[in-house]
mmCIF file of C-alpha atoms in Angstrom:
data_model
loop_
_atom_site.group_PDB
_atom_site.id
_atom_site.type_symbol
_atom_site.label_atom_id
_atom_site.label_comp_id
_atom_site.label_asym_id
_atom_site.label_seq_id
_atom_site.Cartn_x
_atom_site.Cartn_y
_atom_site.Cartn_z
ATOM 1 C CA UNK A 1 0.000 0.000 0.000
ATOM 2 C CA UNK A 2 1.567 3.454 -1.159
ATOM 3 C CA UNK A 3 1.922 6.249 1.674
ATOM 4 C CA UNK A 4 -0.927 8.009 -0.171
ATOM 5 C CA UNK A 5 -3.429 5.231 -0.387
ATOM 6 C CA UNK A 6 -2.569 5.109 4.184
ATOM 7 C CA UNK A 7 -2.826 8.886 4.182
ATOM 8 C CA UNK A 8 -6.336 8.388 2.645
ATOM 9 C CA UNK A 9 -7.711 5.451 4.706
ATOM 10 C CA UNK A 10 -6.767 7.647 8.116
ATOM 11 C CA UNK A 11 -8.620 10.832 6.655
ATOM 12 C CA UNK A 12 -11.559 8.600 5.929
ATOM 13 C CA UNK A 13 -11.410 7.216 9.530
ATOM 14 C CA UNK A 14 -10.773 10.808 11.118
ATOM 15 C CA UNK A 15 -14.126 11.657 9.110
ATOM 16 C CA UNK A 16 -16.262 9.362 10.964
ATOM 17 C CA UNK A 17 -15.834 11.958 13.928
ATOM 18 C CA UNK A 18 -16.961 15.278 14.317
ATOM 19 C CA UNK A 19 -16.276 16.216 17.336
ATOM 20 C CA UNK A 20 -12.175 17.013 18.179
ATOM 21 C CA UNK A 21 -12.581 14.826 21.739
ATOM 22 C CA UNK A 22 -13.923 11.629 19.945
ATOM 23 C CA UNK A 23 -10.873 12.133 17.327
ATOM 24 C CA UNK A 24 -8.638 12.617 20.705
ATOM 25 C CA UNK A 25 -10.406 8.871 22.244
ATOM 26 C CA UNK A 26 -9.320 7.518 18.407
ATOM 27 C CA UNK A 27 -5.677 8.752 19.106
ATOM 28 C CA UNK A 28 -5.318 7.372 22.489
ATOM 29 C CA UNK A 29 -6.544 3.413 21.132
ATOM 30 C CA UNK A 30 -4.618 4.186 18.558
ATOM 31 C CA UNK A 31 -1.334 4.423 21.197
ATOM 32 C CA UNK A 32 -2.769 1.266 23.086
ATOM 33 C CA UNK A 33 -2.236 -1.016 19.720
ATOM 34 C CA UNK A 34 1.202 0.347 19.763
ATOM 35 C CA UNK A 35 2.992 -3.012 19.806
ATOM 36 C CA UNK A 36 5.575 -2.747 22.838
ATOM 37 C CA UNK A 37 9.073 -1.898 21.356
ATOM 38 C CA UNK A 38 12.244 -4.120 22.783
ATOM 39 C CA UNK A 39 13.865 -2.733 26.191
ATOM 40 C CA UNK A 40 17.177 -2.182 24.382
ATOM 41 C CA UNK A 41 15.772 0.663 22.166
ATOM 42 C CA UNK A 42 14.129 2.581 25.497
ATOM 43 C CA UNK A 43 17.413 4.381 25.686
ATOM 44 C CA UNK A 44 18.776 8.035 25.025
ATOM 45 C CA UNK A 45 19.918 6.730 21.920
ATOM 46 C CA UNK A 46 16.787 6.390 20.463
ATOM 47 C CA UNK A 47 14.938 9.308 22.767
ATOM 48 C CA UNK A 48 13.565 12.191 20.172
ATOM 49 C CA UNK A 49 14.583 15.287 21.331
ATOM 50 C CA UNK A 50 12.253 18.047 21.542
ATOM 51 C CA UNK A 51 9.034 16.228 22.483
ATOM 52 C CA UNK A 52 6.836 17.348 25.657
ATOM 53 C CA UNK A 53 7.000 13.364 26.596
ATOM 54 C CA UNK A 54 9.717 10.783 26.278
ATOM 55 C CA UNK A 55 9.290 9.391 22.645
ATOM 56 C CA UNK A 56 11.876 6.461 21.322
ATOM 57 C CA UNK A 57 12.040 5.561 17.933
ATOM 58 C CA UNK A 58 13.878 2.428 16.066
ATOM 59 C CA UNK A 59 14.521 1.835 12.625
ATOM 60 C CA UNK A 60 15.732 -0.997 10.798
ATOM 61 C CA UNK A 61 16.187 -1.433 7.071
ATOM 62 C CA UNK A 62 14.707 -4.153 5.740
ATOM 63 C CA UNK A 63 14.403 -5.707 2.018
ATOM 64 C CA UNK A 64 14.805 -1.921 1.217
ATOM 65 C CA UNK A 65 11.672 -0.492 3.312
ATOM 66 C CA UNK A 66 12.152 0.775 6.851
ATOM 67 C CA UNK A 67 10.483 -0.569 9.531
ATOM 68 C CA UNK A 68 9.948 1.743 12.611
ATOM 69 C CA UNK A 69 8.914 0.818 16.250
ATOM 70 C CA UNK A 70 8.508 3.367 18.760
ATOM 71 C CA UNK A 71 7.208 4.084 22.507
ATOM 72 C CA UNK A 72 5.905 6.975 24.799
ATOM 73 C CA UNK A 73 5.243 7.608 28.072
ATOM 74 C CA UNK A 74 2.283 9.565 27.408
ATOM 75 C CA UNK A 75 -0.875 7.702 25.916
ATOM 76 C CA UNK A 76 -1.767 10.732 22.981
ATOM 77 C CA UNK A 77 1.688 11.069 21.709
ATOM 78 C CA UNK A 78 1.835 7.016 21.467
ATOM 79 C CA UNK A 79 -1.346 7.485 19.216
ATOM 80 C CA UNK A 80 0.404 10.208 16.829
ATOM 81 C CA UNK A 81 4.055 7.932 16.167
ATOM 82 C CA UNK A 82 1.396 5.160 16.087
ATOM 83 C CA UNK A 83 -0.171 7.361 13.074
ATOM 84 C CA UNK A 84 3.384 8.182 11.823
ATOM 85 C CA UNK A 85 3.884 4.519 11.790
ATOM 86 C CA UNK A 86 1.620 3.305 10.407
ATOM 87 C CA UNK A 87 1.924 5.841 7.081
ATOM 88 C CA UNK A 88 5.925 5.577 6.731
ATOM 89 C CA UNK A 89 6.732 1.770 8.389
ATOM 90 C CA UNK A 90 7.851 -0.601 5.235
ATOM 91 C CA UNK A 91 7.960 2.215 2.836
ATOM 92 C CA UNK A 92 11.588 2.837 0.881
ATOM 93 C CA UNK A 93 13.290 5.600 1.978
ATOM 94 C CA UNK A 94 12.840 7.985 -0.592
ATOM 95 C CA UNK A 95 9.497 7.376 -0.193
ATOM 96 C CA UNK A 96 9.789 8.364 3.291
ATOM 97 C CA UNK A 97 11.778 11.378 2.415
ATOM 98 C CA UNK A 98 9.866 12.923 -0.318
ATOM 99 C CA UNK A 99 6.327 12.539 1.027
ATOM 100 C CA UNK A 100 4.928 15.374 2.830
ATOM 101 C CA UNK A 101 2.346 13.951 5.390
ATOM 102 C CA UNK A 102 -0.342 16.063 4.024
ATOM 103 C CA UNK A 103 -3.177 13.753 6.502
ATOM 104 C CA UNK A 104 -1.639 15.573 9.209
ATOM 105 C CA UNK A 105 -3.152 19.046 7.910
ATOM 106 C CA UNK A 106 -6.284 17.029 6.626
ATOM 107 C CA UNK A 107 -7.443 16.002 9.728
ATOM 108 C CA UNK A 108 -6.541 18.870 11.637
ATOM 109 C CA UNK A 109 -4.504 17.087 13.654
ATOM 110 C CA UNK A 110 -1.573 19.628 14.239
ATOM 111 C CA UNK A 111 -4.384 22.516 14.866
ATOM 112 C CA UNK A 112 -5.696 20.897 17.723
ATOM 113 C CA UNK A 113 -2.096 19.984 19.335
ATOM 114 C CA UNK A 114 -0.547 22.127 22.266
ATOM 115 C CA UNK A 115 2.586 24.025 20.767
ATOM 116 C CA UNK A 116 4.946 21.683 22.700
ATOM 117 C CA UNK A 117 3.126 18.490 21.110
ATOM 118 C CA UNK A 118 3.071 20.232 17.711
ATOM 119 C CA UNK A 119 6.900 20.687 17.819
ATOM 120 C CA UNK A 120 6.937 17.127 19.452
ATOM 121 C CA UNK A 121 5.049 15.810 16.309
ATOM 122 C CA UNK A 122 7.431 17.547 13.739
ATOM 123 C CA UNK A 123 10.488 16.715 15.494
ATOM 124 C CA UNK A 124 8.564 13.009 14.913
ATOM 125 C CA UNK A 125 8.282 13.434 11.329
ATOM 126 C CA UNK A 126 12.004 14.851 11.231
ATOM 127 C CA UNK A 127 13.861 11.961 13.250
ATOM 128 C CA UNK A 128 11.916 9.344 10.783
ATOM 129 C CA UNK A 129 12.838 10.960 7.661
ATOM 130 C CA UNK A 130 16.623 11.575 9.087
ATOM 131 C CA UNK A 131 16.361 7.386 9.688
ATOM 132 C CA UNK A 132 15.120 6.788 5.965
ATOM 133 C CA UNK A 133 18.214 9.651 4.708
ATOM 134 C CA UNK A 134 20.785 7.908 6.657
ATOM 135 C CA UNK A 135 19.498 4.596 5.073
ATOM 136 C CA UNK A 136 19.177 5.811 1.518
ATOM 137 C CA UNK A 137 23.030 6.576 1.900
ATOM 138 C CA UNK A 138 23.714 3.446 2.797
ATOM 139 C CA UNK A 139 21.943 1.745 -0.192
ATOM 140 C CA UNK A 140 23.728 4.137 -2.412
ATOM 141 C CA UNK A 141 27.520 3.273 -1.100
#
């Protein structure tokens, strides 16, 4: 499934609700399917910096599509890299680097963020596409 065709199937799903607290309950299930990521990547290694809450992310490159896995410590930020996820896990890199998330602005999401979570959510979208650079380098060598 193309990043566009997942960008599409979350707007649809964001439609359902009208009201900004139902889309807020969709965000926190959304973190509680996060599937748990291994102890060894909970470290300052993987910790995003400039997130209100403690956010690690994990990539791995594999048959040329990264595949992410991430945690939080807070239950609406493990929704959004859930989101993030779910949109840019097993895509190529320059997939990953050329796309330009336009759900996010479709659903309203980053509207309806705090500033801190807002900057949390692009410094996100940064650290993934840094991942899917640093691995398009690698398959270029």
């Amino acid at each position: 499934m193309t990043i566009a065709d997942i960008e599409q199937k979350i707007i649809n799903e964001f439609n359902i609700f009208e009201d900004w607290m139902d889309k807020y309950n969709y965000l926190i299930d959304m973190g509680k399917t996060l599937p748990l990521i291994d102890a060894k990547y909970k470290t300052d290694q993987y910790l995003i910096s400039g997130c209100q809450s403690r956010v690690w992310l994990s990539a791995e490159l594999e048959d040329g599509k990264v595949i992410f896995k991430a945690d939080s410590d807070a239950v609406i930020t493990k929704g959004i890299i859930n989101l993030l996820i779910r949109v840019l896990s097993d895509q190529t890199p320059e997939d990953i680097i050329s796309t330009n998330l336009d759900f996010i602005e479709k659903i309203g999401l980053k509207d309806h963020l705090s500033p801190t979570r807002s900057n949390g959510l692009t410094s996100m979208i940064k650290q993934m596409k840094l991942y899917a650079l640093v691995f398009k380098t690698k398959m270029n060598v």
